[in-house]
mmCIF file of C-alpha atoms in Angstrom:
data_model
loop_
_atom_site.group_PDB
_atom_site.id
_atom_site.type_symbol
_atom_site.label_atom_id
_atom_site.label_comp_id
_atom_site.label_asym_id
_atom_site.label_seq_id
_atom_site.Cartn_x
_atom_site.Cartn_y
_atom_site.Cartn_z
ATOM 1 C CA GLU A 1 1.794 -6.981 -9.916
ATOM 2 C CA ALA A 2 0.619 -10.328 -8.574
ATOM 3 C CA GLY A 3 -1.146 -10.270 -5.317
ATOM 4 C CA VAL A 4 -0.987 -12.456 -2.295
ATOM 5 C CA VAL A 5 -1.601 -16.032 -3.340
ATOM 6 C CA GLN A 6 -3.109 -18.662 -0.996
ATOM 7 C CA SER A 7 -3.995 -22.385 -1.505
ATOM 8 C CA PRO A 8 -6.130 -24.222 -1.300
ATOM 9 C CA ARG A 9 -9.116 -21.921 -1.443
ATOM 10 C CA TYR A 10 -11.328 -24.377 0.156
ATOM 11 C CA LYS A 11 -10.570 -27.464 2.356
ATOM 12 C CA ILE A 12 -12.906 -29.997 3.994
ATOM 13 C CA ILE A 13 -11.440 -32.339 6.544
ATOM 14 C CA GLU A 14 -12.635 -34.599 9.390
ATOM 15 C CA LYS A 15 -11.763 -33.678 12.942
ATOM 16 C CA LYS A 16 -8.420 -34.828 14.247
ATOM 17 C CA GLN A 17 -6.917 -34.777 10.778
ATOM 18 C CA PRO A 18 -4.041 -32.518 9.947
ATOM 19 C CA VAL A 19 -4.313 -29.642 7.412
ATOM 20 C CA ALA A 20 -1.924 -27.102 5.818
ATOM 21 C CA PHE A 21 -2.327 -23.810 4.191
ATOM 22 C CA TRP A 22 0.297 -22.157 1.880
ATOM 23 C CA CYS A 23 0.797 -18.489 1.286
ATOM 24 C CA ASN A 24 2.908 -16.652 -1.281
ATOM 25 C CA PRO A 25 3.246 -12.974 -0.525
ATOM 26 C CA ILE A 26 3.750 -10.105 -2.896
ATOM 27 C CA SER A 27 7.256 -9.976 -4.125
ATOM 28 C CA GLY A 28 9.489 -7.768 -1.979
ATOM 29 C CA HIS A 29 7.119 -7.773 1.034
ATOM 30 C CA ASN A 30 9.161 -8.761 4.036
ATOM 31 C CA THR A 31 6.304 -8.797 6.452
ATOM 32 C CA LEU A 32 3.752 -11.589 6.449
ATOM 33 C CA TYR A 33 0.700 -12.211 8.491
ATOM 34 C CA TRP A 34 -1.679 -15.033 9.054
ATOM 35 C CA TYR A 35 -5.152 -14.065 10.321
ATOM 36 C CA LEU A 36 -8.179 -16.162 11.419
ATOM 37 C CA GLN A 37 -11.663 -14.839 10.367
ATOM 38 C CA ASN A 38 -14.615 -16.465 11.949
ATOM 39 C CA LEU A 39 -18.015 -15.965 10.198
ATOM 40 C CA GLY A 40 -19.380 -12.529 10.892
ATOM 41 C CA GLN A 41 -16.232 -11.332 12.566
ATOM 42 C CA GLY A 42 -13.167 -9.304 11.502
ATOM 43 C CA PRO A 43 -9.812 -10.927 10.982
ATOM 44 C CA GLU A 44 -7.744 -11.761 14.152
ATOM 45 C CA LEU A 45 -3.964 -11.892 14.051
ATOM 46 C CA LEU A 46 -2.407 -15.391 14.491
ATOM 47 C CA ILE A 47 1.193 -14.731 13.761
ATOM 48 C CA ARG A 48 3.339 -12.123 12.014
ATOM 49 C CA TYR A 49 6.738 -12.654 10.300
ATOM 50 C CA GLU A 50 9.538 -10.192 9.618
ATOM 51 C CA ASN A 51 11.405 -12.036 6.951
ATOM 52 C CA GLU A 52 11.857 -15.558 8.300
ATOM 53 C CA GLU A 53 11.453 -14.625 12.028
ATOM 54 C CA ALA A 54 8.176 -14.903 13.869
ATOM 55 C CA VAL A 55 8.030 -11.631 15.755
ATOM 56 C CA ASP A 56 4.534 -11.968 17.233
ATOM 57 C CA ASP A 57 2.917 -15.279 17.781
ATOM 58 C CA SER A 58 1.238 -14.596 21.034
ATOM 59 C CA GLN A 59 -2.221 -15.374 19.535
ATOM 60 C CA LEU A 60 -1.192 -18.682 17.942
ATOM 61 C CA PRO A 61 -2.654 -21.693 19.766
ATOM 62 C CA LYS A 62 0.687 -23.510 19.807
ATOM 63 C CA ASP A 63 -0.659 -26.847 21.117
ATOM 64 C CA ARG A 64 -2.086 -27.515 17.636
ATOM 65 C CA PHE A 65 -0.995 -24.715 15.269
ATOM 66 C CA SER A 66 2.375 -24.078 13.803
ATOM 67 C CA ALA A 67 3.678 -21.982 11.076
ATOM 68 C CA GLU A 68 6.951 -21.439 9.160
ATOM 69 C CA ARG A 69 8.422 -19.157 6.753
ATOM 70 C CA LEU A 70 11.448 -20.711 5.293
ATOM 71 C CA LYS A 71 13.758 -18.341 3.325
ATOM 72 C CA GLY A 72 11.615 -15.431 4.287
ATOM 73 C CA VAL A 73 9.213 -15.750 1.328
ATOM 74 C CA ASP A 74 6.377 -18.423 1.269
ATOM 75 C CA SER A 75 4.803 -19.419 4.406
ATOM 76 C CA THR A 76 2.868 -22.479 5.575
ATOM 77 C CA LEU A 77 0.298 -22.583 8.467
ATOM 78 C CA LYS A 78 -0.459 -26.021 9.860
ATOM 79 C CA ILE A 79 -3.183 -27.333 12.240
ATOM 80 C CA GLN A 80 -2.554 -30.750 13.769
ATOM 81 C CA PRO A 81 -4.970 -32.226 14.964
ATOM 82 C CA ALA A 82 -7.877 -30.081 13.711
ATOM 83 C CA GLU A 83 -11.002 -29.484 15.817
ATOM 84 C CA LEU A 84 -14.546 -28.528 14.855
ATOM 85 C CA GLY A 85 -14.058 -25.023 16.209
ATOM 86 C CA ASP A 86 -11.157 -24.382 13.780
ATOM 87 C CA SER A 87 -13.713 -24.028 10.936
ATOM 88 C CA ALA A 88 -13.073 -20.538 9.563
ATOM 89 C CA VAL A 89 -11.348 -18.523 6.883
ATOM 90 C CA TYR A 90 -7.567 -18.294 7.182
ATOM 91 C CA LEU A 91 -6.266 -15.222 5.511
ATOM 92 C CA CYS A 92 -2.631 -14.388 4.788
ATOM 93 C CA ALA A 93 -1.499 -10.737 4.208
ATOM 94 C CA SER A 94 1.831 -9.130 3.445
ATOM 95 C CA SER A 95 3.102 -5.629 3.699
ATOM 96 C CA THR A 96 6.430 -3.765 2.949
ATOM 97 C CA GLY A 97 7.181 -2.761 6.501
ATOM 98 C CA THR A 98 5.898 -2.353 10.028
ATOM 99 C CA SER A 99 5.818 1.272 10.617
ATOM 100 C CA GLY A 100 1.988 1.272 11.178
ATOM 101 C CA TYR A 101 1.422 3.297 8.183
ATOM 102 C CA ASN A 102 1.713 0.452 5.728
ATOM 103 C CA GLU A 103 -1.129 -1.112 3.959
ATOM 104 C CA GLN A 104 -1.498 -4.751 4.400
ATOM 105 C CA PHE A 105 -2.455 -6.732 1.198
ATOM 106 C CA PHE A 106 -4.649 -9.746 1.788
ATOM 107 C CA GLY A 107 -5.021 -12.989 -0.180
ATOM 108 C CA PRO A 108 -8.528 -14.535 -0.919
ATOM 109 C CA GLY A 109 -8.160 -16.761 2.049
ATOM 110 C CA THR A 110 -8.645 -20.583 2.593
ATOM 111 C CA ARG A 111 -12.017 -21.563 3.950
ATOM 112 C CA LEU A 112 -11.653 -24.537 6.303
ATOM 113 C CA THR A 113 -14.552 -26.780 7.304
ATOM 114 C CA VAL A 114 -13.911 -29.468 9.906
ATOM 115 C CA LEU A 115 -16.559 -32.119 10.037
ATOM 116 C CA GLY B 1 -5.610 -1.349 24.635
ATOM 117 C CA ASN B 2 -6.533 -1.146 21.057
ATOM 118 C CA SER B 3 -9.946 -1.890 19.635
ATOM 119 C CA VAL B 4 -12.406 -0.805 16.929
ATOM 120 C CA THR B 5 -16.203 -0.663 17.262
ATOM 121 C CA GLN B 6 -18.238 -0.730 14.110
ATOM 122 C CA MET B 7 -21.955 -0.100 13.449
ATOM 123 C CA GLU B 8 -23.670 -3.454 13.299
ATOM 124 C CA GLY B 9 -25.397 -4.527 10.150
ATOM 125 C CA PRO B 10 -26.633 -5.674 7.962
ATOM 126 C CA VAL B 11 -27.442 -2.359 6.132
ATOM 127 C CA THR B 12 -29.666 -2.391 3.083
ATOM 128 C CA LEU B 13 -29.970 0.758 0.910
ATOM 129 C CA SER B 14 -31.625 1.673 -2.394
ATOM 130 C CA GLU B 15 -29.356 2.623 -5.151
ATOM 131 C CA GLU B 16 -28.250 6.293 -5.002
ATOM 132 C CA ALA B 17 -28.891 6.624 -1.224
ATOM 133 C CA PHE B 18 -26.502 7.982 1.123
ATOM 134 C CA LEU B 19 -24.272 5.719 3.197
ATOM 135 C CA THR B 20 -22.802 6.116 6.591
ATOM 136 C CA ILE B 21 -20.983 3.395 8.437
ATOM 137 C CA ASN B 22 -20.014 4.384 11.874
ATOM 138 C CA CYS B 23 -16.557 3.432 13.302
ATOM 139 C CA THR B 24 -15.008 4.536 16.691
ATOM 140 C CA TYR B 25 -11.629 3.396 18.121
ATOM 141 C CA THR B 26 -9.736 3.085 21.196
ATOM 142 C CA ALA B 27 -5.884 3.220 20.895
ATOM 143 C CA THR B 28 -3.010 3.690 23.262
ATOM 144 C CA GLY B 29 -0.813 5.503 20.842
ATOM 145 C CA TYR B 30 -1.331 7.429 17.533
ATOM 146 C CA PRO B 31 -2.912 4.875 15.207
ATOM 147 C CA SER B 32 -3.373 4.897 11.584
ATOM 148 C CA LEU B 33 -6.963 4.143 10.496
ATOM 149 C CA PHE B 34 -8.214 2.151 7.588
ATOM 150 C CA TRP B 35 -11.416 1.024 5.748
ATOM 151 C CA TYR B 36 -11.063 -2.306 4.040
ATOM 152 C CA VAL B 37 -13.810 -3.889 1.771
ATOM 153 C CA GLN B 38 -14.483 -7.534 1.121
ATOM 154 C CA TYR B 39 -16.532 -8.554 -1.782
ATOM 155 C CA PRO B 40 -18.092 -11.971 -1.838
ATOM 156 C CA GLY B 41 -15.505 -14.693 -2.278
ATOM 157 C CA GLU B 42 -12.591 -12.236 -2.238
ATOM 158 C CA GLY B 43 -10.000 -11.154 0.253
ATOM 159 C CA LEU B 44 -9.989 -7.836 1.964
ATOM 160 C CA GLN B 45 -9.016 -4.758 -0.161
ATOM 161 C CA LEU B 46 -7.959 -1.480 1.068
ATOM 162 C CA LEU B 47 -10.546 1.258 0.363
ATOM 163 C CA LEU B 48 -8.969 4.235 2.098
ATOM 164 C CA LYS B 49 -6.728 5.226 4.902
ATOM 165 C CA ALA B 50 -5.816 8.120 7.040
ATOM 166 C CA THR B 51 -2.549 8.330 9.032
ATOM 167 C CA LYS B 52 -3.014 11.292 11.304
ATOM 168 C CA ALA B 53 -5.746 13.462 12.847
ATOM 169 C CA ASP B 54 -7.933 15.579 10.471
ATOM 170 C CA ASP B 55 -6.686 13.680 7.495
ATOM 171 C CA LYS B 56 -9.359 12.636 4.929
ATOM 172 C CA GLY B 57 -9.138 9.425 3.050
ATOM 173 C CA SER B 58 -11.058 9.105 -0.130
ATOM 174 C CA ASN B 59 -11.460 6.515 -2.993
ATOM 175 C CA LYS B 60 -14.148 5.492 -5.411
ATOM 176 C CA GLY B 61 -16.520 8.053 -3.910
ATOM 177 C CA PHE B 62 -16.063 6.971 -0.396
ATOM 178 C CA GLU B 63 -14.632 9.216 2.171
ATOM 179 C CA ALA B 64 -13.712 9.046 5.951
ATOM 180 C CA THR B 65 -12.173 11.683 8.230
ATOM 181 C CA TYR B 66 -9.805 10.914 11.123
ATOM 182 C CA ARG B 67 -11.442 12.668 14.006
ATOM 183 C CA LYS B 68 -9.209 12.329 17.052
ATOM 184 C CA GLU B 69 -11.596 14.404 19.285
ATOM 185 C CA THR B 70 -14.390 11.967 18.842
ATOM 186 C CA THR B 71 -12.081 8.893 18.068
ATOM 187 C CA SER B 72 -14.063 8.189 15.093
ATOM 188 C CA PHE B 73 -13.460 7.230 11.409
ATOM 189 C CA HIS B 74 -16.972 7.058 9.905
ATOM 190 C CA LEU B 75 -17.333 5.928 6.304
ATOM 191 C CA GLU B 76 -19.528 7.940 3.956
ATOM 192 C CA LYS B 77 -20.594 7.835 0.312
ATOM 193 C CA GLY B 78 -23.045 10.290 -1.236
ATOM 194 C CA SER B 79 -24.736 7.835 -3.617
ATOM 195 C CA VAL B 80 -24.281 4.129 -3.443
ATOM 196 C CA GLN B 81 -24.418 1.735 -6.317
ATOM 197 C CA VAL B 82 -25.316 -2.080 -6.547
ATOM 198 C CA SER B 83 -21.651 -2.799 -7.047
ATOM 199 C CA ASP B 84 -20.757 -1.387 -3.713
ATOM 200 C CA SER B 85 -22.584 -4.404 -1.959
ATOM 201 C CA ALA B 86 -19.918 -5.871 0.216
ATOM 202 C CA VAL B 87 -18.673 -6.220 3.809
ATOM 203 C CA TYR B 88 -16.822 -3.161 5.100
ATOM 204 C CA PHE B 89 -14.251 -3.381 7.904
ATOM 205 C CA CYS B 90 -12.819 -0.531 9.810
ATOM 206 C CA ALA B 91 -9.384 -1.171 11.266
ATOM 207 C CA LEU B 92 -6.500 0.748 13.136
ATOM 208 C CA SER B 93 -2.763 0.031 12.972
ATOM 209 C CA ASP B 94 -0.765 0.597 16.063
ATOM 210 C CA THR B 95 2.240 2.638 14.982
ATOM 211 C CA ILE B 96 4.013 2.229 18.237
ATOM 212 C CA THR B 97 4.208 -1.607 18.480
ATOM 213 C CA GLY B 98 4.434 -2.290 14.820
ATOM 214 C CA ASN B 99 2.111 -2.863 12.027
ATOM 215 C CA GLN B 100 -0.397 -4.944 14.071
ATOM 216 C CA PHE B 101 -4.024 -4.346 12.812
ATOM 217 C CA TYR B 102 -7.074 -4.432 14.855
ATOM 218 C CA PHE B 103 -10.334 -4.854 12.921
ATOM 219 C CA GLY B 104 -13.912 -4.214 13.696
ATOM 220 C CA THR B 105 -16.484 -6.885 13.144
ATOM 221 C CA GLY B 106 -17.448 -5.658 9.790
ATOM 222 C CA THR B 107 -20.723 -4.075 8.366
ATOM 223 C CA SER B 108 -22.549 -5.993 5.613
ATOM 224 C CA LEU B 109 -23.927 -3.558 2.903
ATOM 225 C CA THR B 110 -26.559 -4.590 0.312
ATOM 226 C CA VAL B 111 -27.573 -2.101 -2.292
ATOM 227 C CA ILE B 112 -30.809 -2.884 -4.148
ATOM 228 C CA PRO B 113 -31.746 -1.369 -7.511
#
């Protein structure tokens, strides 16, 4: 079974530029998560999708961040414009449900460096 | 609210030493508890989990017991190997409000031959 796929793995941009990250969850996983992981810290939730609906985006900085999950499968996370403080690893995860007992499966992440 | 506090690292051990990484939690409901491991350059992988009090999760020689009375979920391994070198994250999942995970800050483990 293929795991969660993310691309690109690495991205270097200058501040004020836009950037987008892509995630393909495990087949059949209805729930998709985007996390932010700063160096030396644990992942922090940005947004959670149930199929194509964003059910929890309370931690997403909506002035510059946006996300979509068209057709309830792949998802894209965008930052526009990027700031120096956005340098971090962006993780995508998926799970089969939201009961609280369900394991989340993580992708390898996209490491963003903003210069 | 929900939160996880992990033992700070980094931790350096010799091969075959005993490992303990402490984890305590605060939760408003009845959480499930997890340990994830992150090897260099890779994503987080589930190591083990426990979904109710007194459950013991185990995998690859690692164990952790869900202790409600002490709100703890300490990770242990009797004999570590060089290949166990990684960052370990304790996490809880809030079963009341859905599958939102709360992660600790991670503990870096280096095992030397």
